[in-house]
Amino acid sequence: TAENLKNTLEYLEIMFRKNYEGDSLEFTQFSDSIVISFPVNYPGGAYYIITQASFAIHALFTNNFICKGVISVGKLYHKGDLLFGPEFLNVMKLEAMEDLPRVIFDEKILEIAKLCPGEWNIGYPDFELKIINNHIHKIESSKLYEVAWYKDYETLVGKSNDHYLSIKR
């Protein structure tokens, strides 16, 4: 229902804003879309955006919604409700072309993760990638990955339930 979608989107906004209050996170929701951004050099930004996408997918799934999206990097201005730039248009095109309910990204996001690891992994960029690999799956015959929210589900949200297990199989 529309009310269920509204409540789910409000929950996601609270979740993102609470976890990154005072940080460089920008969050904008319009229609049935959510745009979340960090500066490209934000320490651990790639990790945060991938794991938070996992949480968002789970929250939507739990409330009977599926989603598709794109994680990307490029020229974008995002401050409050003001959002524009060539990368925004590129992401909108890529998302429209995606047939499956999944969040995809190019391998260049992993290169950024190595260059800008989280504070806990400075000097250990391979460990940053190891952690990220718990949340992603390489799409065969491409340079693309998907956010695999189902891969490390129990670590992210706790013990799984029968509904989840039946979908995962």
GROMACS .gro file of C-alpha atoms in nm:
model
  169
    1THR     CA    1   0.000   0.000   0.000
    2ALA     CA    2   0.102   0.363  -0.033
    3GLU     CA    3   0.103   0.401   0.346
    4ASN     CA    4   0.338   0.104   0.382
    5LEU     CA    5   0.575   0.250   0.121
    6LYS     CA    6   0.563   0.592   0.292
    7ASN     CA    7   0.646   0.436   0.629
    8THR     CA    8   0.930   0.230   0.480
    9LEU     CA    9   1.084   0.533   0.305
   10GLU     CA   10   1.056   0.738   0.626
   11TYR     CA   11   1.225   0.456   0.819
   12LEU     CA   12   1.511   0.448   0.566
   13GLU     CA   13   1.563   0.822   0.592
   14ILE     CA   14   1.574   0.807   0.972
   15MET     CA   15   1.814   0.510   0.957
   16PHE     CA   16   2.054   0.686   0.721
   17ARG     CA   17   2.042   1.023   0.894
   18LYS     CA   18   2.083   0.870   1.240
   19ASN     CA   19   2.383   0.660   1.139
   20TYR     CA   20   2.562   0.949   0.967
   21GLU     CA   21   2.444   1.256   1.154
   22GLY     CA   22   2.696   1.536   1.110
   23ASP     CA   23   2.884   1.346   0.842
   24SER     CA   24   2.903   1.424   0.475
   25LEU     CA   25   2.607   1.200   0.386
   26GLU     CA   26   2.337   1.353   0.170
   27PHE     CA   27   1.995   1.185   0.150
   28THR     CA   28   1.716   1.286  -0.083
   29GLN     CA   29   1.393   1.098  -0.141
   30PHE     CA   30   1.150   1.181  -0.421
   31SER     CA   31   0.868   0.977  -0.572
   32ASP     CA   32   0.977   0.615  -0.509
   33SER     CA   33   1.348   0.696  -0.541
   34ILE     CA   34   1.622   0.749  -0.286
   35VAL     CA   35   1.953   0.920  -0.362
   36ILE     CA   36   2.232   0.885  -0.106
   37SER     CA   37   2.576   1.032  -0.158
   38PHE     CA   38   2.914   1.070   0.009
   39PRO     CA   39   3.217   1.261  -0.119
   40VAL     CA   40   3.431   1.021  -0.325
   41ASN     CA   41   3.722   1.053  -0.081
   42TYR     CA   42   3.513   0.995   0.232
   43PRO     CA   43   3.700   0.735   0.445
   44GLY     CA   44   3.507   0.409   0.416
   45GLY     CA   45   3.247   0.568   0.188
   46ALA     CA   46   3.232   0.272  -0.052
   47TYR     CA   47   3.186   0.033   0.239
   48TYR     CA   48   2.916   0.252   0.394
   49ILE     CA   49   2.716   0.295   0.076
   50ILE     CA   50   2.728  -0.079  -0.005
   51THR     CA   51   2.633  -0.196   0.344
   52GLN     CA   52   2.364   0.069   0.380
   53ALA     CA   53   2.224  -0.040   0.043
   54SER     CA   54   2.205  -0.390   0.192
   55PHE     CA   55   2.005  -0.257   0.486
   56ALA     CA   56   1.778  -0.058   0.255
   57ILE     CA   57   1.711  -0.359   0.032
   58HIS     CA   58   1.634  -0.568   0.340
   59ALA     CA   59   1.398  -0.303   0.482
   60LEU     CA   60   1.214  -0.280   0.151
   61PHE     CA   61   1.199  -0.659   0.113
   62THR     CA   62   1.070  -0.699   0.468
   63ASN     CA   63   0.787  -0.459   0.382
   64ASN     CA   64   0.700  -0.644   0.059
   65PHE     CA   65   0.886  -0.417  -0.184
   66ILE     CA   66   1.164  -0.498  -0.424
   67CYS     CA   67   1.400  -0.238  -0.561
   68LYS     CA   68   1.661  -0.172  -0.821
   69GLY     CA   69   1.933   0.085  -0.824
   70VAL     CA   70   2.285   0.189  -0.910
   71ILE     CA   71   2.585   0.288  -0.701
   72SER     CA   72   2.813   0.511  -0.901
   73VAL     CA   73   3.077   0.780  -0.884
   74GLY     CA   74   3.096   1.094  -1.092
   75LYS     CA   75   3.017   1.463  -1.115
   76LEU     CA   76   2.717   1.533  -0.895
   77TYR     CA   77   2.598   1.820  -0.681
   78HIS     CA   78   2.389   1.694  -0.389
   79LYS     CA   79   2.305   1.921  -0.098
   80GLY     CA   80   1.970   1.890   0.077
   81ASP     CA   81   1.696   1.867  -0.185
   82LEU     CA   82   1.920   2.014  -0.458
   83LEU     CA   83   2.048   1.738  -0.682
   84PHE     CA   84   2.193   1.769  -1.031
   85GLY     CA   85   2.485   1.676  -1.253
   86PRO     CA   86   2.580   1.440  -1.533
   87GLU     CA   87   2.625   1.143  -1.299
   88PHE     CA   88   2.269   1.177  -1.172
   89LEU     CA   89   2.143   1.149  -1.530
   90ASN     CA   90   2.376   0.856  -1.596
   91VAL     CA   91   2.251   0.669  -1.289
   92MET     CA   92   1.888   0.730  -1.386
   93LYS     CA   93   1.956   0.581  -1.733
   94LEU     CA   94   2.141   0.279  -1.591
   95GLU     CA   95   1.868   0.213  -1.336
   96ALA     CA   96   1.598   0.233  -1.606
   97MET     CA   97   1.785  -0.024  -1.819
   98GLU     CA   98   1.819  -0.274  -1.533
   99ASP     CA   99   1.562  -0.552  -1.561
  100LEU     CA  100   1.628  -0.728  -1.232
  101PRO     CA  101   1.546  -0.609  -0.880
  102ARG     CA  102   1.900  -0.545  -0.760
  103VAL     CA  103   2.145  -0.265  -0.685
  104ILE     CA  104   2.445  -0.276  -0.917
  105PHE     CA  105   2.780  -0.100  -0.936
  106ASP     CA  106   3.095  -0.094  -1.145
  107GLU     CA  107   3.424  -0.237  -1.021
  108LYS     CA  108   3.563   0.117  -0.997
  109ILE     CA  109   3.374   0.146  -0.666
  110LEU     CA  110   3.604  -0.127  -0.530
  111GLU     CA  111   3.909   0.065  -0.653
  112ILE     CA  112   3.783   0.368  -0.460
  113ALA     CA  113   3.736   0.148  -0.151
  114LYS     CA  114   4.104   0.053  -0.167
  115LEU     CA  115   4.212   0.416  -0.205
  116CYS     CA  116   3.981   0.548   0.070
  117PRO     CA  117   3.938   0.273   0.331
  118GLY     CA  118   3.762   0.338   0.657
  119GLU     CA  119   3.964   0.475   0.946
  120TRP     CA  120   3.991   0.127   1.098
  121ASN     CA  121   4.150  -0.010   0.777
  122ILE     CA  122   4.400   0.264   0.688
  123GLY     CA  123   4.709   0.076   0.576
  124TYR     CA  124   4.501  -0.238   0.518
  125PRO     CA  125   4.302  -0.172   0.198
  126ASP     CA  126   4.280  -0.545   0.119
  127PHE     CA  127   4.099  -0.599   0.449
  128GLU     CA  128   3.852  -0.326   0.352
  129LEU     CA  129   3.781  -0.519   0.030
  130LYS     CA  130   3.750  -0.846   0.221
  131ILE     CA  131   3.478  -0.692   0.437
  132ILE     CA  132   3.303  -0.543   0.134
  133ASN     CA  133   3.312  -0.882  -0.040
  134ASN     CA  134   3.077  -1.013   0.232
  135HIS     CA  135   2.811  -0.783   0.086
  136ILE     CA  136   2.857  -0.816  -0.291
  137HIS     CA  137   2.839  -1.063  -0.576
  138LYS     CA  138   3.016  -1.034  -0.913
  139ILE     CA  139   2.780  -1.045  -1.210
  140GLU     CA  140   2.909  -1.302  -1.457
  141SER     CA  141   3.075  -1.186  -1.781
  142SER     CA  142   3.082  -0.820  -1.678
  143LYS     CA  143   3.267  -0.558  -1.475
  144LEU     CA  144   2.957  -0.517  -1.260
  145TYR     CA  145   2.873  -0.630  -0.910
  146GLU     CA  146   2.547  -0.641  -0.721
  147VAL     CA  147   2.480  -0.564  -0.358
  148ALA     CA  148   2.414  -0.913  -0.228
  149TRP     CA  149   2.213  -0.831   0.083
  150TYR     CA  150   2.141  -1.203   0.125
  151LYS     CA  151   2.508  -1.305   0.146
  152ASP     CA  152   2.584  -1.195   0.501
  153TYR     CA  153   2.228  -1.148   0.616
  154GLU     CA  154   2.266  -1.275   0.972
  155THR     CA  155   2.561  -1.043   1.041
  156LEU     CA  156   2.367  -0.747   0.908
  157VAL     CA  157   2.024  -0.795   1.062
  158GLY     CA  158   2.032  -1.097   1.291
  159LYS     CA  159   1.903  -1.449   1.264
  160SER     CA  160   1.720  -1.517   0.941
  161ASN     CA  161   1.362  -1.635   0.923
  162ASP     CA  162   1.181  -1.897   0.714
  163HIS     CA  163   1.054  -1.638   0.465
  164TYR     CA  164   1.405  -1.521   0.391
  165LEU     CA  165   1.542  -1.876   0.365
  166SER     CA  166   1.275  -1.974   0.113
  167ILE     CA  167   1.369  -1.677  -0.108
  168LYS     CA  168   1.743  -1.737  -0.079
  169ARG     CA  169   1.721  -2.095  -0.204
   0.00000   0.00000   0.00000
